[in-house]
Coordinates of C-alpha atoms in Angstrom, one line a residue:
Chain A
M1 CA -8.4 -5.4 -38.0
I2 CA -11.5 -3.5 -39.1
D3 CA -14.7 -5.8 -39.3
S4 CA -16.6 -3.7 -41.8
Y5 CA -14.3 -5.4 -44.6
N6 CA -13.8 -8.9 -45.6
Y7 CA -10.7 -10.7 -44.4
A8 CA -7.9 -9.4 -46.4
F9 CA -10.0 -6.8 -48.0
L10 CA -11.1 -8.5 -51.3
D11 CA -14.1 -10.7 -51.5
E12 CA -13.4 -14.6 -51.4
G13 CA -14.5 -14.9 -55.0
S14 CA -11.9 -12.4 -56.1
K15 CA -9.1 -14.1 -53.9
R16 CA -10.0 -17.4 -55.3
E17 CA -9.6 -16.3 -58.7
I18 CA -6.4 -14.8 -58.0
R19 CA -5.1 -17.8 -56.4
R20 CA -6.2 -19.9 -59.7
S21 CA -4.0 -17.4 -61.9
I22 CA -1.2 -18.1 -59.5
L23 CA -1.4 -21.8 -60.2
K24 CA -1.3 -21.4 -63.8
A25 CA 1.7 -19.0 -63.4
V26 CA 3.4 -21.6 -61.4
A27 CA 2.6 -24.3 -63.9
I28 CA 4.1 -22.1 -66.8
P29 CA 7.2 -20.4 -65.3
G30 CA 7.9 -17.1 -66.8
Y31 CA 4.6 -16.8 -68.6
Q32 CA 2.5 -13.9 -67.8
V33 CA -0.9 -14.9 -67.0
P34 CA -3.5 -12.0 -67.4
F35 CA -6.0 -11.7 -64.4
G36 CA -8.8 -9.4 -63.5
S37 CA -6.8 -6.9 -61.3
R38 CA -9.0 -5.2 -58.5
E39 CA -8.8 -1.8 -57.4
L40 CA -7.3 -1.3 -54.0
P41 CA -7.2 1.6 -51.5
I42 CA -3.6 1.9 -52.5
G43 CA -2.5 3.5 -55.7
R44 CA -1.9 1.7 -59.0
G45 CA 1.7 1.7 -59.6
W46 CA 2.3 1.6 -55.9
G47 CA 2.6 -2.2 -55.7
T48 CA -1.1 -3.3 -56.3
G49 CA -0.1 -6.3 -58.1
G50 CA 2.0 -7.6 -55.3
I51 CA -0.6 -6.7 -52.6
Q52 CA -3.4 -8.5 -54.5
L53 CA -1.0 -11.7 -54.5
T54 CA -0.3 -11.3 -50.8
L55 CA -4.2 -10.6 -50.1
S56 CA -5.0 -13.6 -52.1
L57 CA -2.6 -16.0 -50.1
I58 CA -2.5 -14.6 -46.7
G59 CA -4.1 -16.2 -43.7
P60 CA -4.1 -16.8 -39.9
G61 CA -0.6 -18.5 -39.3
D62 CA 1.3 -16.3 -41.7
T63 CA 3.9 -14.0 -40.9
L64 CA 4.4 -11.0 -43.3
K65 CA 7.4 -8.9 -44.1
V66 CA 7.3 -6.0 -46.5
I67 CA 10.3 -4.2 -47.8
D68 CA 10.9 -1.3 -50.4
Q69 CA 14.2 -0.8 -51.6
G70 CA 15.6 -3.4 -49.1
S71 CA 14.3 -1.4 -46.2
D72 CA 11.5 -2.2 -43.9
D73 CA 10.9 1.3 -42.7
S74 CA 10.5 2.7 -46.1
V75 CA 7.3 4.9 -46.5
N76 CA 5.6 2.6 -49.0
A77 CA 6.7 -0.6 -47.0
V78 CA 5.1 0.9 -43.9
N79 CA 2.1 1.8 -45.7
I80 CA 1.5 -1.6 -47.3
K81 CA 2.1 -3.3 -43.8
K82 CA -0.5 -0.7 -42.3
F83 CA -3.1 -1.8 -45.0
V84 CA -2.6 -5.5 -44.6
K85 CA -2.8 -5.2 -40.8
M86 CA -6.1 -3.3 -41.1
C87 CA -7.8 -6.1 -42.9
T88 CA -6.0 -9.3 -41.4
D89 CA -4.7 -10.5 -38.0
V90 CA -1.3 -11.4 -39.4
P91 CA 1.7 -10.3 -37.5
C92 CA 4.5 -8.6 -39.3
T93 CA 8.3 -9.0 -38.9
I94 CA 11.4 -7.6 -40.3
H95 CA 13.4 -10.7 -40.1
T96 CA 13.6 -12.5 -43.3
K97 CA 13.8 -16.1 -41.9
D98 CA 10.6 -15.6 -39.6
A99 CA 8.4 -14.3 -42.5
T100 CA 6.3 -16.9 -44.4
I101 CA 5.3 -14.2 -47.1
I102 CA 7.6 -11.3 -48.0
Q103 CA 6.4 -8.7 -50.2
T104 CA 9.2 -6.6 -51.8
R105 CA 9.7 -3.7 -54.2
H106 CA 13.1 -3.5 -56.3
R107 CA 15.1 -6.0 -54.0
I108 CA 15.5 -9.5 -53.2
P109 CA 16.7 -10.1 -49.6
E110 CA 20.2 -11.0 -48.7
V111 CA 19.4 -13.9 -46.5
P112 CA 18.6 -17.0 -48.9
M113 CA 15.1 -17.8 -48.7
T114 CA 13.5 -21.3 -48.1
N115 CA 11.0 -23.8 -49.3
E116 CA 8.8 -22.6 -46.6
Q117 CA 8.7 -18.9 -47.9
I118 CA 7.1 -16.9 -50.8
L119 CA 8.5 -13.9 -52.2
V120 CA 6.1 -11.6 -53.8
L121 CA 7.5 -9.0 -56.1
Q122 CA 5.7 -5.7 -57.2
V123 CA 6.1 -5.2 -60.9
P124 CA 5.5 -2.0 -62.7
I125 CA 6.1 -3.3 -66.3
P126 CA 5.8 -6.8 -66.6
E127 CA 6.6 -7.2 -70.4
P128 CA 10.3 -7.6 -71.0
L129 CA 10.0 -6.9 -74.7
R130 CA 8.1 -3.4 -74.1
I131 CA 11.7 -1.7 -74.5
V132 CA 11.5 -3.2 -78.2
E133 CA 7.8 -3.2 -78.9
P134 CA 5.2 -0.9 -77.5
Q135 CA 2.3 -3.1 -78.7
E136 CA 0.9 -5.6 -76.4
E137 CA -0.8 -7.6 -79.3
V138 CA 2.8 -7.8 -81.0
T139 CA 4.7 -8.9 -77.8
K140 CA 2.2 -11.6 -77.0
K141 CA 2.8 -13.1 -80.5
M142 CA 6.5 -12.7 -80.0
H143 CA 6.3 -14.8 -76.9
A144 CA 4.2 -17.3 -78.5
E145 CA 6.6 -17.8 -81.3
M146 CA 9.6 -17.4 -79.1
D147 CA 10.7 -14.5 -81.5
Y148 CA 13.1 -12.9 -79.3
A149 CA 15.5 -11.6 -81.9
P150 CA 14.7 -8.0 -81.2
I151 CA 15.6 -8.1 -77.6
W152 CA 19.0 -9.9 -78.4
L153 CA 19.7 -7.2 -80.9
Q154 CA 18.9 -4.4 -78.5
L155 CA 21.7 -5.9 -76.3
Y156 CA 24.1 -6.3 -79.2
E157 CA 23.5 -2.7 -80.2
S158 CA 24.2 -1.5 -76.7
L159 CA 27.5 -3.5 -76.8
I160 CA 28.5 -1.8 -80.2
K161 CA 27.5 1.6 -79.3
Y162 CA 28.9 1.9 -75.5
G163 CA 31.1 -1.3 -75.3
K164 CA 28.9 -2.5 -72.4
I165 CA 25.4 -3.6 -71.9
T166 CA 23.7 -0.7 -70.3
I167 CA 20.6 -1.9 -68.8
G168 CA 20.6 -1.2 -65.1
S169 CA 17.8 -2.7 -63.4
E170 CA 15.0 -4.9 -64.9
Y171 CA 17.7 -7.1 -66.7
P172 CA 15.8 -9.7 -68.8
C173 CA 16.1 -13.4 -68.1
M174 CA 15.4 -16.8 -69.9
V175 CA 13.2 -19.0 -67.9
E176 CA 13.4 -22.7 -68.3
D177 CA 14.9 -22.0 -71.9
R178 CA 11.3 -20.8 -73.0
Y179 CA 10.1 -17.4 -71.7
I180 CA 12.0 -14.3 -71.5
M181 CA 10.9 -12.6 -68.2
N182 CA 11.1 -9.2 -66.7
P183 CA 12.5 -9.8 -63.1
S184 CA 10.9 -6.5 -62.1
P185 CA 13.3 -3.7 -61.2
I186 CA 15.6 -5.5 -59.0
P187 CA 19.3 -4.6 -59.5
K188 CA 21.3 -7.1 -61.7
F189 CA 22.8 -8.0 -58.3
D190 CA 19.8 -9.9 -57.5
N191 CA 19.3 -11.7 -60.8
P192 CA 21.4 -14.7 -59.8
K193 CA 19.2 -15.4 -56.8
L194 CA 16.2 -16.3 -59.1
H195 CA 18.2 -19.3 -60.4
N196 CA 17.4 -22.8 -59.0
S197 CA 16.0 -21.1 -55.8
Q198 CA 14.4 -22.9 -52.7
C199 CA 11.4 -20.4 -52.6
L200 CA 8.6 -19.5 -54.8
Y201 CA 8.7 -16.1 -56.6
L202 CA 5.5 -14.4 -57.4
F203 CA 5.3 -11.5 -59.4
G204 CA 2.3 -9.3 -59.6
A205 CA 1.5 -6.4 -62.0
G206 CA -2.0 -4.7 -60.8
R207 CA -2.1 -1.9 -63.3
E208 CA -1.0 -4.0 -66.2
K209 CA -3.2 -7.1 -64.8
K210 CA -0.5 -9.9 -65.1
I211 CA 0.8 -12.4 -62.7
Y212 CA 3.9 -14.6 -63.3
A213 CA 6.1 -17.1 -61.3
I214 CA 9.3 -18.6 -60.7
P215 CA 8.7 -21.8 -58.8
P216 CA 11.7 -23.4 -56.7
H217 CA 14.4 -25.0 -58.7
T218 CA 13.6 -23.3 -61.9
K219 CA 16.4 -22.5 -64.6
V220 CA 16.6 -18.6 -64.7
V221 CA 19.5 -17.4 -66.9
S222 CA 20.1 -13.6 -67.4
L223 CA 20.7 -12.8 -70.9
A224 CA 24.1 -12.9 -72.2
F225 CA 26.5 -13.6 -74.9
D226 CA 28.9 -16.5 -75.0
D227 CA 31.9 -14.2 -75.1
I228 CA 30.5 -11.2 -73.0
P229 CA 29.2 -12.6 -69.8
F230 CA 26.4 -11.1 -67.6
E231 CA 27.8 -8.7 -65.0
R232 CA 26.3 -7.4 -62.0
E233 CA 26.9 -4.0 -60.3
D234 CA 30.2 -3.7 -59.1
F235 CA 31.0 -2.8 -55.4
A236 CA 34.5 -3.8 -55.3
G237 CA 36.6 -2.2 -52.8
K238 CA 33.4 -1.0 -50.9
R239 CA 31.9 -2.0 -47.8
C240 CA 28.9 -1.1 -45.6
R241 CA 29.9 1.6 -43.1
L242 CA 27.7 0.2 -40.4
C243 CA 28.1 -3.7 -40.7
G244 CA 31.1 -3.8 -42.7
S245 CA 29.8 -6.4 -45.3
T246 CA 31.4 -6.7 -48.6
D247 CA 29.0 -9.0 -50.3
T248 CA 25.7 -7.1 -50.3
Y249 CA 24.0 -4.6 -52.5
L250 CA 25.1 -0.9 -51.3
D251 CA 23.2 2.2 -51.2
E252 CA 25.4 5.0 -52.2
I253 CA 25.1 8.0 -49.5
F254 CA 26.5 11.4 -49.9
D255 CA 27.0 13.7 -46.9
S256 CA 26.4 17.1 -48.3
N257 CA 28.3 18.7 -45.2
T258 CA 31.6 16.9 -45.7
G259 CA 31.3 16.1 -49.2
E260 CA 32.1 12.5 -48.3
R261 CA 30.6 9.6 -50.0
Y262 CA 30.0 6.5 -48.3
Y263 CA 28.1 3.1 -48.6
Q264 CA 25.6 1.1 -46.6
C265 CA 23.7 -2.0 -47.1
S266 CA 20.4 -1.7 -49.0
D267 CA 18.8 -4.6 -47.1
T268 CA 18.5 -2.8 -43.6
S269 CA 17.3 -5.8 -41.8
Y270 CA 20.3 -8.0 -43.0
C271 CA 22.6 -4.9 -41.9
K272 CA 21.1 -5.0 -38.4
E273 CA 21.4 -8.8 -38.0
V274 CA 25.0 -8.7 -39.0
R275 CA 25.7 -6.0 -36.6
S276 CA 24.1 -7.9 -33.7
R277 CA 26.1 -11.0 -34.3
Chain B
M1 CA 21.6 11.5 -53.4
A2 CA 20.7 14.2 -51.2
Y3 CA 19.0 12.3 -48.4
V4 CA 19.8 9.2 -46.4
A5 CA 17.7 6.3 -46.8
V6 CA 14.1 7.2 -45.4
S7 CA 13.3 5.8 -42.1
G8 CA 10.9 6.5 -39.4
G9 CA 8.3 6.0 -42.3
E10 CA 5.5 5.2 -39.8
E11 CA 5.4 8.4 -37.8
A12 CA 5.9 10.7 -40.9
I13 CA 3.0 8.8 -42.4
E14 CA 0.9 9.6 -39.4
A15 CA 1.9 13.2 -39.2
S16 CA 1.2 13.6 -42.9
I17 CA -2.4 12.3 -42.5
R18 CA -2.7 14.6 -39.6
L19 CA -1.8 17.4 -41.8
L20 CA -4.1 16.4 -44.5
E21 CA -6.9 16.5 -41.9
Y22 CA -5.9 20.1 -41.0
Y23 CA -6.2 20.9 -44.6
R24 CA -9.5 19.2 -45.0
S25 CA -10.9 20.9 -41.8
G26 CA -10.4 24.4 -43.7
T27 CA -13.0 26.4 -41.8
D28 CA -15.3 25.9 -38.8
K29 CA -18.2 25.3 -41.4
D30 CA -19.2 21.7 -42.2
L31 CA -19.5 20.6 -45.8
D32 CA -22.8 19.0 -46.1
L33 CA -23.0 15.9 -48.1
E34 CA -26.7 16.8 -49.5
V35 CA -25.0 20.2 -50.5
I36 CA -22.3 18.3 -52.5
K37 CA -24.7 16.1 -53.9
E38 CA -27.3 18.6 -54.9
K39 CA -25.2 21.7 -55.9
M40 CA -22.2 19.9 -57.3
G41 CA -24.1 17.6 -59.5
L42 CA -22.0 17.8 -62.5
L43 CA -18.6 16.9 -60.2
V44 CA -20.6 14.1 -58.7
D45 CA -21.6 12.8 -62.3
R46 CA -18.0 13.1 -63.4
V47 CA -16.7 11.2 -60.6
M48 CA -19.3 8.6 -60.9
S49 CA -18.6 8.1 -64.5
E50 CA -14.9 7.7 -64.2
A51 CA -15.2 5.4 -61.1
G52 CA -17.8 3.1 -63.0
L53 CA -19.9 3.1 -59.8
Y54 CA -23.3 5.2 -59.7
S55 CA -23.9 6.4 -56.4
K56 CA -24.5 10.0 -55.7
A57 CA -24.2 9.6 -51.9
Y58 CA -20.9 7.8 -52.1
A59 CA -19.5 10.0 -54.8
A60 CA -20.3 13.2 -52.5
L61 CA -18.6 11.4 -49.4
A62 CA -15.6 10.7 -51.5
L63 CA -15.4 14.1 -52.6
K64 CA -15.7 15.4 -49.1
Q65 CA -13.1 13.2 -47.9
C66 CA -10.4 14.3 -50.4
E67 CA -10.8 18.2 -50.6
G68 CA -12.9 17.7 -53.8
S69 CA -10.0 16.2 -56.0
S70 CA -12.0 14.3 -58.7
D71 CA -9.1 11.8 -59.3
E72 CA -8.9 10.9 -55.5
A73 CA -12.6 10.5 -55.3
V74 CA -12.5 8.3 -58.3
F75 CA -9.8 6.3 -56.6
L76 CA -12.0 5.9 -53.4
L77 CA -15.0 4.8 -55.1
R78 CA -13.1 2.3 -57.1
A79 CA -11.4 0.7 -54.1
Y80 CA -14.5 0.5 -52.4
R81 CA -16.1 -1.0 -55.4
S82 CA -13.7 -4.0 -55.1
T83 CA -15.0 -5.0 -51.9
L84 CA -18.6 -5.5 -53.2
K85 CA -20.0 -8.8 -54.2
R86 CA -21.6 -8.8 -57.7
D87 CA -25.1 -10.3 -57.0
Y88 CA -26.9 -9.6 -60.2
E89 CA -26.2 -8.3 -63.4
T90 CA -29.2 -6.0 -65.0
L91 CA -31.0 -6.7 -68.2
V92 CA -29.9 -4.7 -71.3
A93 CA -31.1 -1.2 -70.4
D94 CA -33.3 0.4 -73.0
T95 CA -32.2 4.1 -73.8
E96 CA -35.2 4.3 -76.3
H97 CA -37.5 4.5 -73.3
M98 CA -35.3 7.0 -71.4
R99 CA -36.9 9.6 -69.5
I100 CA -35.5 12.4 -71.5
V101 CA -34.5 15.7 -70.1
R102 CA -32.5 16.8 -72.9
R103 CA -32.2 15.8 -76.5
I104 CA -30.8 17.7 -79.5
S105 CA -29.7 16.8 -83.0
A106 CA -27.1 18.9 -84.8
A107 CA -27.8 16.7 -88.0
F108 CA -31.5 17.3 -88.5
K109 CA -33.7 20.3 -87.7
D110 CA -36.9 18.0 -87.2
I111 CA -36.3 14.7 -85.4
P112 CA -39.2 12.4 -84.7
G113 CA -40.0 13.2 -80.9
G114 CA -38.7 16.6 -81.3
Q115 CA -35.6 18.4 -79.9
I116 CA -35.6 19.3 -76.3
L117 CA -33.0 22.0 -75.4
G118 CA -33.2 21.0 -71.6
A119 CA -30.6 22.6 -69.2
T120 CA -27.3 23.5 -70.9
Y121 CA -24.6 26.0 -70.1
D122 CA -23.9 26.3 -74.0
Y123 CA -26.0 29.4 -74.4
T124 CA -25.1 31.2 -71.1
H125 CA -22.6 34.1 -71.1
R126 CA -19.9 32.9 -68.8
L127 CA -19.8 36.1 -66.7
M128 CA -18.9 35.8 -63.1
N129 CA -22.3 36.4 -61.2
F130 CA -21.2 38.2 -58.1
A131 CA -24.7 38.2 -56.6
L132 CA -23.8 34.5 -55.7
E133 CA -21.2 35.6 -53.2
K134 CA -24.3 36.3 -50.8
E135 CA -27.2 34.3 -51.9
D136 CA -30.4 33.3 -50.3
A137 CA -30.4 29.8 -50.7
Q138 CA -33.7 29.0 -49.3
G139 CA -35.4 31.8 -51.3
L140 CA -33.8 30.4 -54.5
R141 CA -34.9 26.9 -53.8
D142 CA -38.4 28.0 -53.1
R143 CA -38.6 29.9 -56.2
M144 CA -37.4 27.0 -58.2
E145 CA -39.9 24.5 -56.6
Q146 CA -42.8 27.1 -57.2
M147 CA -41.7 27.3 -60.9
I148 CA -42.0 23.5 -61.3
I149 CA -45.3 23.3 -59.5
E150 CA -46.7 25.7 -62.0
Q151 CA -45.7 23.6 -64.9
T152 CA -48.2 21.0 -66.4
P153 CA -46.6 17.6 -66.6
V154 CA -46.4 15.9 -70.0
Q155 CA -46.2 12.0 -70.2
P156 CA -42.7 11.2 -71.8
E157 CA -43.0 9.5 -75.1
P158 CA -40.4 6.8 -76.1
C159 CA -38.2 8.3 -78.7
T160 CA -36.5 6.1 -81.4
R161 CA -32.9 7.2 -82.0
V162 CA -32.2 9.6 -85.1
S163 CA -29.9 7.0 -86.7
E164 CA -32.8 4.3 -86.7
E165 CA -34.2 6.3 -89.8
L166 CA -30.9 6.0 -91.5
K167 CA -30.4 2.6 -90.7
K168 CA -33.8 1.8 -92.3
E169 CA -32.5 3.6 -95.4
G170 CA -29.3 1.5 -95.5
L171 CA -27.2 4.2 -95.0
I172 CA -25.7 3.1 -91.7
D173 CA -24.7 -0.5 -91.1
S174 CA -21.5 -0.2 -89.1
Y175 CA -22.7 -2.6 -86.3
E176 CA -25.5 -5.0 -85.8
E177 CA -27.4 -4.9 -82.6
N178 CA -25.6 -7.1 -80.2
N179 CA -27.1 -7.8 -76.8
G180 CA -25.0 -10.8 -76.0
Q181 CA -22.7 -11.0 -72.8
P182 CA -20.4 -8.2 -72.9
F183 CA -16.8 -8.5 -72.2
D184 CA -16.2 -7.4 -68.6
I185 CA -13.3 -5.1 -68.3
T186 CA -13.6 -4.9 -64.5
Q187 CA -12.8 -8.6 -64.3
N188 CA -10.6 -9.4 -67.2
L189 CA -7.6 -8.2 -68.9
L190 CA -8.4 -6.1 -71.9
E191 CA -6.9 -8.1 -75.0
F192 CA -6.1 -6.7 -78.4
P193 CA -7.8 -6.4 -80.8
A194 CA -10.6 -5.5 -78.1
S195 CA -14.3 -6.3 -78.8
R196 CA -16.4 -3.4 -79.1
S197 CA -18.1 -4.0 -75.8
A198 CA -14.6 -3.8 -74.1
R199 CA -13.8 -0.6 -76.1
L200 CA -17.0 1.1 -75.2
Q201 CA -16.7 0.1 -71.5
T202 CA -13.1 1.5 -71.2
L203 CA -14.0 4.6 -73.1
S204 CA -17.2 5.2 -70.8
R205 CA -15.1 4.9 -67.6
A206 CA -12.0 6.8 -69.0
D207 CA -10.8 10.1 -67.7
T208 CA -12.9 12.9 -69.2
G209 CA -9.9 15.1 -69.8
F210 CA -7.9 12.5 -71.7
L211 CA -10.9 11.7 -73.9
S212 CA -11.5 15.3 -74.5
G213 CA -8.0 16.0 -75.7
L214 CA -7.9 13.1 -77.9
A215 CA -11.1 13.9 -79.6
Y216 CA -10.1 17.3 -80.1
S217 CA -6.7 15.9 -81.7
V218 CA -9.0 14.0 -84.3
L219 CA -11.1 17.3 -84.9
R220 CA -7.9 19.5 -85.4
G221 CA -6.3 17.3 -88.0
F222 CA -4.9 14.3 -86.4
G223 CA -7.6 11.9 -87.4
Q224 CA -10.5 11.9 -89.7
V225 CA -13.0 14.6 -90.6
H226 CA -15.3 16.8 -88.5
P227 CA -18.2 14.4 -87.4
T228 CA -21.8 15.4 -87.0
V229 CA -23.6 15.0 -83.5
G230 CA -26.5 13.0 -84.9
E231 CA -28.1 12.9 -81.5
L232 CA -27.4 13.7 -77.9
R233 CA -29.8 12.8 -75.1
S234 CA -29.5 12.8 -71.4
G235 CA -32.1 11.4 -69.2
Y236 CA -33.2 8.6 -66.7
V237 CA -32.8 4.9 -67.9
Q238 CA -34.7 2.0 -65.8
L239 CA -32.7 -0.9 -64.5
E240 CA -34.0 -4.1 -64.0
V241 CA -32.7 -7.6 -62.9
P242 CA -34.0 -11.0 -63.7
Y243 CA -36.5 -12.1 -61.1
L244 CA -35.2 -15.6 -60.2
E245 CA -38.6 -17.1 -59.1
E246 CA -40.3 -16.5 -62.3
E247 CA -38.9 -17.2 -65.8
G248 CA -39.0 -14.2 -68.0
E249 CA -39.9 -11.8 -65.2
S250 CA -37.9 -9.0 -64.1
L251 CA -37.6 -6.7 -61.0
W252 CA -37.2 -2.9 -61.3
I253 CA -34.2 -1.9 -59.1
G254 CA -34.0 1.8 -59.9
E255 CA -33.0 4.4 -62.5
I256 CA -29.6 6.3 -63.4
M257 CA -29.1 9.2 -65.4
L258 CA -27.2 8.8 -68.7
T259 CA -25.8 10.8 -71.5
E260 CA -25.9 9.1 -74.9
V261 CA -24.4 10.4 -78.1
E262 CA -24.2 9.1 -81.7
V263 CA -22.1 11.1 -84.4
F264 CA -22.2 10.5 -87.9
N265 CA -19.2 10.5 -90.4
E266 CA -18.6 9.6 -93.9
A267 CA -17.4 6.0 -94.1
D268 CA -15.0 4.8 -96.8
D269 CA -16.9 2.2 -98.3
K270 CA -15.4 1.5 -101.7
E271 CA -18.6 0.5 -103.4
Q272 CA -21.0 2.9 -102.0
L273 CA -21.1 6.2 -100.1
K274 CA -22.2 5.5 -96.7
L275 CA -22.4 6.9 -93.1
A276 CA -20.4 5.5 -90.1
C277 CA -21.7 6.1 -86.5
G278 CA -19.8 6.4 -83.3
Y279 CA -21.4 5.7 -80.1
G280 CA -20.9 7.2 -76.7
A281 CA -22.7 6.8 -73.4
V282 CA -21.5 7.8 -69.9
M283 CA -23.2 8.2 -66.7
G284 CA -24.6 11.5 -65.6
R285 CA -24.9 14.7 -67.3
N286 CA -21.4 14.6 -69.0
E287 CA -21.9 15.8 -72.5
N288 CA -18.5 16.6 -73.7
K289 CA -17.1 13.3 -72.5
A290 CA -20.0 11.3 -74.4
I291 CA -19.5 13.1 -77.7
A292 CA -15.6 12.6 -77.2
M293 CA -16.3 8.9 -76.6
A294 CA -18.5 8.7 -79.9
V295 CA -15.8 10.5 -81.9
L296 CA -13.1 8.4 -80.6
D297 CA -15.2 5.1 -81.1
H298 CA -15.6 5.9 -84.7
E299 CA -12.0 7.0 -85.1
L300 CA -10.8 3.4 -83.7
D301 CA -12.7 1.9 -86.7
T302 CA -10.5 4.1 -89.0
E303 CA -7.2 2.8 -90.3
G304 CA -4.2 5.0 -89.9
N305 CA -1.4 6.3 -88.0
Y306 CA -2.8 9.0 -85.7
P307 CA -2.9 8.6 -82.0
A308 CA -6.5 8.4 -81.8
Q309 CA -6.7 5.4 -84.3
N310 CA -4.4 3.4 -82.3
E311 CA -6.4 1.0 -80.1
E312 CA -3.8 0.1 -77.5
F313 CA -2.9 3.9 -77.3
V314 CA -6.3 5.2 -76.6
L315 CA -7.6 2.0 -74.4
L316 CA -4.7 1.6 -72.3
H317 CA -3.8 5.3 -71.3
G318 CA -7.1 6.8 -70.1
D319 CA -8.0 5.3 -66.9
S320 CA -8.1 7.9 -64.3
L321 CA -6.9 5.5 -61.6
E322 CA -4.1 3.8 -63.6
M323 CA -2.7 6.9 -65.1
N324 CA -2.6 8.8 -61.5
G325 CA -1.4 5.9 -59.8
F326 CA 1.6 5.4 -62.0
I327 CA 2.4 8.9 -62.1
S328 CA 2.2 9.4 -58.5
H329 CA 4.4 6.3 -57.9
L330 CA 7.4 8.3 -59.3
K331 CA 7.4 10.1 -55.8
L332 CA 8.3 6.8 -54.1
P333 CA 12.0 6.1 -53.5
H334 CA 14.0 4.6 -56.5
Y335 CA 17.2 4.3 -54.7
V336 CA 18.1 0.8 -55.8
T337 CA 17.3 1.2 -59.5
F338 CA 18.8 4.6 -59.6
Q339 CA 22.1 3.3 -58.1
S340 CA 22.0 0.6 -60.8
K341 CA 21.6 3.0 -63.5
L342 CA 24.4 5.1 -62.1
D343 CA 26.6 2.1 -62.0
A344 CA 26.0 1.3 -65.6
V345 CA 26.5 4.8 -66.7
R346 CA 29.7 5.1 -64.7
K347 CA 31.0 1.8 -65.9
T348 CA 30.3 2.9 -69.6
R349 CA 32.0 6.0 -69.2
R350 CA 35.0 4.2 -67.5
K351 CA 34.9 1.9 -70.7
E352 CA 35.0 4.9 -73.0
H353 CA 38.0 6.5 -71.2
D354 CA 39.9 3.5 -71.4

């Protein structure tokens, strides 16, 4: 821990301001709360929204886990942990169940999270309507008026054109029948974990200066039509080559020497745990 | 899918940082901070302006730390800025009383207070000066100091702006003077339509290249006509903060170098032909940026479909830190999202084959 900077880098006033925005976000699930995003020593677009949430919440007694693409060891996760360690005294862990705050990019851990835990997600583009409307001024009105026809139309057009809804990750959800929300670039595989969860999900977009939240026990429904149900990524018939799991999100790995294609868990710490059982 | 999930990130990052230090070490000569500050003044000015932090010493340090990359230096200064408490806000700075080092008008030959050409590269021939390869720095500095000593100092007079005269004639009335509390873009989310103070702050901190390119598009045909530089002035502006012990008193805390520009355009007023004014002000001697800012300030008041007339387009895409952060994030792993995309494409293709 370096003494020349304040605990958790930001000054106390900034941290308090961010916490107030978090409270508002929790009070209105799925609504994007604007906040005065601060510049950090880490690049905008590299998880600064998530980091600001983490920094504003963290204190002695917390245990932090940071993952990127499901992996604790990925360069960006390592870098963020190094930064938080530099300006706080909290221990880091790779075990999902031991952490009080988990910051993540692109995944929700496989181990179900509890009421004692907060999952902080890094968000590049918080606006779910951005794919149908580039102007912030317009999308804000669309949310206010619940004018969600354009995004439904987009899903419908995709069905007509390709016979499938072609959105990969960042699949939009309806929160408490009120706000359509971008779950951040998690795969569709993780969307159901948002619904009626035990833990608090916080979403931070640093560059776009927005915070939003899904508190525990919130209704979160991935957009779908009555006759065309929501569909997750399909790993039927595939299993992790290391731990043998068949119910996890799998990374596809291509061995250029043998031309062989195999799969392994994207959540590396879960994979290790299964192997050590 | 050529490489397996990146692991061992910690050692890799450490090695990478060591390699950066190697690149930065370069030669056995040290890069003196005073040298950067005093001999790379325009680069320092650009970095301070895009960072929104006026400190030549820290800008020089930042440039030394990152091999002279202007966007990395901006990044370092902005991050440092986040850690500083804001104790005071200065009073409205008066640019009429600027200690002017350069002042020109492309609209009028004679302006009250006169034109001062000052230092400009505009009229130099851009020929490589090979004599600088081996220069006697001490001798040069001595000669320059001697030259300054031989001059007779003149007490600077306050200069009213060129636009003042036109305003008196009722030819310009785009904006009333407004010394109210400005919108603070560093502490709030920019909302649209943006207030003018938010617009001007955003443009003033924006990336020089971005503003220049956009302003150029306006001049070339993707915008309104050719504006006239009514006035460009560079000089030192005095900053004061309120003195808390005594009502109405203030304390002088220092001065900063600013470049301020006003451009004139024809305004589309249906009743009477009038002039419209665009305003630019940036930290340091950063003339093209200030002019570009003034051009865009006016262009944003113009209705139309060109990129430079779209407020969200102009104000949301010019911040050095934001644009470079988001572009560089593309280098991060995207294994999960790409897997998901691949899955969607494969499923759709399967469906089409059925």
